[in-house]
Backbone as JSON Lines, residues from 0, in Angstrom:
{"i":0,"aa":"M","n":[104.38,117.95,99.96],"ca":[105.1,116.99,99.14],"c":[104.14,115.9,98.7]}
{"i":1,"aa":"V","n":[104.23,115.53,97.44],"ca":[103.39,114.47,96.88],"c":[104.27,113.49,96.08]}
{"i":2,"aa":"T","n":[103.75,112.3,95.91],"ca":[104.41,111.28,95.1],"c":[103.6,111.07,93.83]}
{"i":3,"aa":"V","n":[104.31,110.97,92.72],"ca":[103.7,110.58,91.45],"c":[104.17,109.16,91.16]}
{"i":4,"aa":"L","n":[103.25,108.21,91.25],"ca":[103.59,106.8,91.04],"c":[103.22,106.42,89.61]}
{"i":5,"aa":"H","n":[104.24,106.08,88.84],"ca":[104.03,105.67,87.45],"c":[103.79,104.16,87.42]}
{"i":6,"aa":"L","n":[102.67,103.77,86.83],"ca":[102.37,102.36,86.64],"c":[102.54,102.01,85.17]}
{"i":7,"aa":"N","n":[101.63,102.48,84.33],"ca":[101.69,102.18,82.9],"c":[102.06,103.39,82.06]}
{"i":8,"aa":"D","n":[101.74,104.55,82.52],"ca":[101.98,105.77,81.75],"c":[103.32,106.37,82.14]}
{"i":9,"aa":"L","n":[104.29,106.26,81.25],"ca":[105.65,106.71,81.55],"c":[105.96,108.02,80.82]}
{"i":10,"aa":"R","n":[104.95,108.89,80.73],"ca":[105.14,110.19,80.09],"c":[105.0,111.28,81.15]}
{"i":11,"aa":"V","n":[105.57,112.44,80.83],"ca":[105.49,113.57,81.73],"c":[104.74,114.72,81.07]}
{"i":12,"aa":"H","n":[105.07,115.01,79.83],"ca":[104.61,116.26,79.2],"c":[103.09,116.42,79.1]}
{"i":13,"aa":"D","n":[102.34,115.34,78.94],"ca":[100.89,115.46,78.81],"c":[100.15,114.56,79.8]}
{"i":14,"aa":"N","n":[100.78,114.32,80.93],"ca":[100.24,113.4,81.9],"c":[99.4,114.16,82.94]}
{"i":15,"aa":"P","n":[98.1,113.89,83.03],"ca":[97.25,114.63,83.97],"c":[97.67,114.5,85.43]}
{"i":16,"aa":"A","n":[98.15,113.33,85.83],"ca":[98.58,113.15,87.22],"c":[99.8,114.02,87.53]}
{"i":17,"aa":"V","n":[100.73,114.11,86.59],"ca":[101.91,114.95,86.78],"c":[101.5,116.41,86.83]}
{"i":18,"aa":"T","n":[100.57,116.79,85.98],"ca":[100.08,118.18,85.97],"c":[99.45,118.54,87.31]}
{"i":19,"aa":"R","n":[98.59,117.67,87.83],"ca":[97.95,117.94,89.13],"c":[98.98,117.97,90.24]}
{"i":20,"aa":"A","n":[99.93,117.07,90.23],"ca":[100.94,117.0,91.28],"c":[101.88,118.2,91.23]}
{"i":21,"aa":"S","n":[102.05,118.78,90.07],"ca":[102.96,119.92,89.9],"c":[102.48,121.16,90.67]}
{"i":22,"aa":"D","n":[101.23,121.16,91.11],"ca":[100.71,122.27,91.9],"c":[101.33,122.3,93.3]}
{"i":23,"aa":"H","n":[101.94,121.21,93.72],"ca":[102.55,121.12,95.05],"c":[104.0,121.59,95.0]}
{"i":24,"aa":"D","n":[104.52,121.99,96.15],"ca":[105.89,122.51,96.21],"c":[106.94,121.46,95.87]}
{"i":25,"aa":"E","n":[106.77,120.26,96.39],"ca":[107.75,119.2,96.15],"c":[107.07,117.99,95.53]}
{"i":26,"aa":"L","n":[107.76,117.43,94.56],"ca":[107.23,116.31,93.79],"c":[108.25,115.17,93.84]}
{"i":27,"aa":"T","n":[107.77,113.97,94.17],"ca":[108.64,112.79,94.19],"c":[108.13,111.81,93.15]}
{"i":28,"aa":"P","n":[108.76,111.75,91.96],"ca":[108.36,110.75,90.96],"c":[108.89,109.37,91.34]}
{"i":29,"aa":"L","n":[108.06,108.36,91.15],"ca":[108.39,107.01,91.6],"c":[107.91,105.97,90.59]}
{"i":30,"aa":"Y","n":[108.74,104.95,90.39],"ca":[108.33,103.77,89.64],"c":[108.71,102.56,90.48]}
{"i":31,"aa":"V","n":[107.8,101.62,90.63],"ca":[108.06,100.39,91.38],"c":[108.29,99.26,90.39]}
{"i":32,"aa":"W","n":[109.51,98.72,90.41],"ca":[109.82,97.56,89.57],"c":[109.25,96.35,90.3]}
{"i":33,"aa":"D","n":[108.03,96.0,89.93],"ca":[107.26,94.96,90.61],"c":[107.35,93.67,89.81]}
{"i":34,"aa":"E","n":[108.25,92.78,90.22],"ca":[108.44,91.52,89.48],"c":[107.14,90.73,89.41]}
{"i":35,"aa":"H","n":[106.32,90.81,90.42],"ca":[105.04,90.1,90.41],"c":[104.17,90.57,89.23]}
{"i":36,"aa":"R","n":[104.15,91.89,89.01],"ca":[103.38,92.45,87.91],"c":[104.05,92.2,86.56]}
{"i":37,"aa":"L","n":[105.39,92.13,86.55],"ca":[106.14,92.01,85.31],"c":[106.43,90.57,84.9]}
{"i":38,"aa":"D","n":[106.05,89.61,85.73],"ca":[106.33,88.2,85.43],"c":[105.75,87.74,84.1]}
{"i":39,"aa":"A","n":[104.66,88.32,83.68],"ca":[104.0,87.89,82.45],"c":[104.75,88.34,81.2]}
{"i":40,"aa":"Y","n":[105.73,89.22,81.36],"ca":[106.44,89.79,80.21],"c":[107.83,89.18,80.08]}
{"i":41,"aa":"G","n":[108.32,89.17,78.85],"ca":[109.63,88.6,78.56],"c":[110.76,89.6,78.69]}
{"i":42,"aa":"K","n":[111.95,89.12,78.33],"ca":[113.17,89.93,78.41],"c":[113.09,91.17,77.54]}
{"i":43,"aa":"Q","n":[112.55,91.03,76.34],"ca":[112.49,92.17,75.42],"c":[111.61,93.28,75.96]}
{"i":44,"aa":"Y","n":[110.48,92.93,76.54],"ca":[109.6,93.94,77.12],"c":[110.31,94.65,78.28]}
{"i":45,"aa":"K","n":[110.96,93.88,79.13],"ca":[111.65,94.47,80.28],"c":[112.8,95.38,79.82]}
{"i":46,"aa":"A","n":[113.48,95.01,78.74],"ca":[114.55,95.87,78.2],"c":[113.95,97.17,77.67]}
{"i":47,"aa":"M","n":[112.81,97.07,76.98],"ca":[112.13,98.27,76.49],"c":[111.68,99.14,77.66]}
{"i":48,"aa":"L","n":[111.17,98.52,78.7],"ca":[110.72,99.25,79.88],"c":[111.89,100.0,80.54]}
{"i":49,"aa":"R","n":[113.06,99.37,80.6],"ca":[114.24,100.05,81.16],"c":[114.61,101.29,80.34]}
{"i":50,"aa":"R","n":[114.53,101.17,79.01],"ca":[114.81,102.33,78.15],"c":[113.79,103.45,78.4]}
{"i":51,"aa":"C","n":[112.53,103.08,78.53],"ca":[111.48,104.07,78.8],"c":[111.7,104.74,80.15]}
{"i":52,"aa":"L","n":[112.14,103.98,81.13],"ca":[112.4,104.56,82.45],"c":[113.57,105.54,82.41]}
{"i":53,"aa":"K","n":[114.56,105.25,81.57],"ca":[115.67,106.19,81.41],"c":[115.18,107.51,80.8]}
{"i":54,"aa":"R","n":[114.3,107.41,79.81],"ca":[113.73,108.63,79.21],"c":[112.86,109.38,80.22]}
{"i":55,"aa":"L","n":[112.11,108.65,81.01],"ca":[111.29,109.27,82.04],"c":[112.17,109.99,83.07]}
{"i":56,"aa":"A","n":[113.26,109.36,83.45],"ca":[114.19,109.99,84.4],"c":[114.76,111.29,83.82]}
{"i":57,"aa":"R","n":[115.12,111.27,82.54],"ca":[115.64,112.5,81.91],"c":[114.57,113.6,81.88]}
{"i":58,"aa":"A","n":[113.32,113.22,81.6],"ca":[112.24,114.21,81.57],"c":[112.05,114.85,82.94]}
{"i":59,"aa":"Y","n":[112.17,114.07,83.98],"ca":[112.04,114.63,85.33],"c":[113.27,115.48,85.69]}
{"i":60,"aa":"E","n":[114.44,115.06,85.26],"ca":[115.64,115.85,85.52],"c":[115.52,117.24,84.9]}
{"i":61,"aa":"E","n":[114.91,117.32,83.73],"ca":[114.69,118.61,83.08],"c":[113.74,119.48,83.9]}
{"i":62,"aa":"R","n":[112.91,118.87,84.73],"ca":[111.98,119.59,85.59],"c":[112.54,119.81,87.0]}
{"i":63,"aa":"G","n":[113.78,119.37,87.21],"ca":[114.41,119.57,88.52],"c":[114.09,118.5,89.55]}
{"i":64,"aa":"C","n":[113.63,117.35,89.11],"ca":[113.29,116.24,90.02],"c":[114.13,115.02,89.65]}
{"i":65,"aa":"S","n":[114.14,114.06,90.55],"ca":[114.82,112.79,90.28],"c":[113.81,111.65,90.4]}
{"i":66,"aa":"L","n":[113.74,110.83,89.36],"ca":[112.89,109.65,89.4],"c":[113.53,108.61,90.31]}
{"i":67,"aa":"T","n":[112.73,108.06,91.21],"ca":[113.18,106.98,92.07],"c":[112.58,105.68,91.55]}
{"i":68,"aa":"V","n":[113.43,104.67,91.33],"ca":[112.96,103.35,90.92],"c":[113.32,102.39,92.04]}
{"i":69,"aa":"I","n":[112.3,101.73,92.59],"ca":[112.54,100.77,93.66],"c":[111.97,99.42,93.26]}
{"i":70,"aa":"S","n":[112.52,98.36,93.82],"ca":[112.0,97.01,93.6],"c":[111.08,96.66,94.76]}
{"i":71,"aa":"G","n":[110.0,96.0,94.45],"ca":[109.06,95.6,95.49],"c":[107.67,95.41,94.92]}
{"i":72,"aa":"R","n":[106.73,95.29,95.81],"ca":[105.33,95.14,95.43],"c":[104.67,96.51,95.43]}
{"i":73,"aa":"T","n":[103.99,96.83,94.37],"ca":[103.32,98.12,94.26],"c":[102.35,98.34,95.42]}
{"i":74,"aa":"E","n":[101.62,97.31,95.79],"ca":[100.64,97.43,96.87],"c":[101.3,97.83,98.18]}
{"i":75,"aa":"T","n":[102.47,97.29,98.45],"ca":[103.2,97.61,99.68],"c":[103.62,99.07,99.68]}
{"i":76,"aa":"V","n":[104.08,99.55,98.54],"ca":[104.48,100.95,98.43],"c":[103.29,101.85,98.69]}
{"i":77,"aa":"L","n":[102.15,101.51,98.12],"ca":[100.95,102.33,98.34],"c":[100.5,102.28,99.8]}
{"i":78,"aa":"D","n":[100.6,101.11,100.43],"ca":[100.22,100.99,101.83],"c":[101.13,101.81,102.73]}
{"i":79,"aa":"D","n":[102.41,101.93,102.36],"ca":[103.39,102.63,103.19],"c":[103.48,104.12,102.9]}
{"i":80,"aa":"A","n":[102.73,104.6,101.94],"ca":[102.83,106.01,101.55],"c":[102.33,106.9,102.69]}
{"i":81,"aa":"D","n":[103.15,107.9,103.02],"ca":[102.77,108.82,104.09],"c":[102.43,110.2,103.55]}
{"i":82,"aa":"K","n":[102.26,110.3,102.25],"ca":[101.9,111.57,101.61],"c":[100.98,111.26,100.44]}
{"i":83,"aa":"P","n":[100.3,112.26,99.89],"ca":[99.4,111.99,98.76],"c":[100.13,111.35,97.58]}
{"i":84,"aa":"V","n":[99.44,110.42,96.91],"ca":[100.0,109.72,95.77],"c":[99.11,109.96,94.55]}
{"i":85,"aa":"Y","n":[99.71,110.44,93.48],"ca":[99.02,110.59,92.2],"c":[99.44,109.42,91.32]}
{"i":86,"aa":"L","n":[98.47,108.68,90.79],"ca":[98.76,107.5,89.97],"c":[98.76,107.85,88.5]}
{"i":87,"aa":"C","n":[99.79,107.38,87.81],"ca":[99.89,107.5,86.35],"c":[99.66,106.1,85.8]}
{"i":88,"aa":"D","n":[98.41,105.76,85.59],"ca":[98.12,104.38,85.2],"c":[97.48,104.23,83.84]}
{"i":89,"aa":"Q","n":[97.18,105.32,83.18],"ca":[96.53,105.24,81.87],"c":[97.57,105.43,80.79]}
{"i":90,"aa":"A","n":[97.59,104.53,79.84],"ca":[98.46,104.67,78.69],"c":[97.57,104.97,77.49]}
{"i":91,"aa":"G","n":[98.01,105.87,76.66],"ca":[97.23,106.23,75.49],"c":[97.24,107.74,75.32]}
{"i":92,"aa":"T","n":[96.28,108.25,74.59],"ca":[96.22,109.68,74.35],"c":[95.26,110.33,75.31]}
{"i":93,"aa":"Y","n":[95.55,111.57,75.67],"ca":[94.67,112.33,76.55],"c":[93.93,113.34,75.71]}
{"i":94,"aa":"E","n":[92.69,113.58,76.06],"ca":[91.88,114.55,75.34],"c":[91.46,115.67,76.26]}
């Protein structure tokens, strides 16, 4: 079992971390709603982020997984991880 932690890249279809994690039997997609990281952004950005997370959840549902969204500090989640974590932190195009 592995965790795919989404930071900035909220895509599934062309995401290298998701592709690598898919080699494992069980996949746990995760997003941490980290107010400390999001403090710099306004209401409109956070509303857009919520919409993107809904799309991400649907994409994982199509793959037979459920996206987990938790509130907290990203660093704490990484410190507490008891299984391999694949980070989705690059936003942009993949080549």
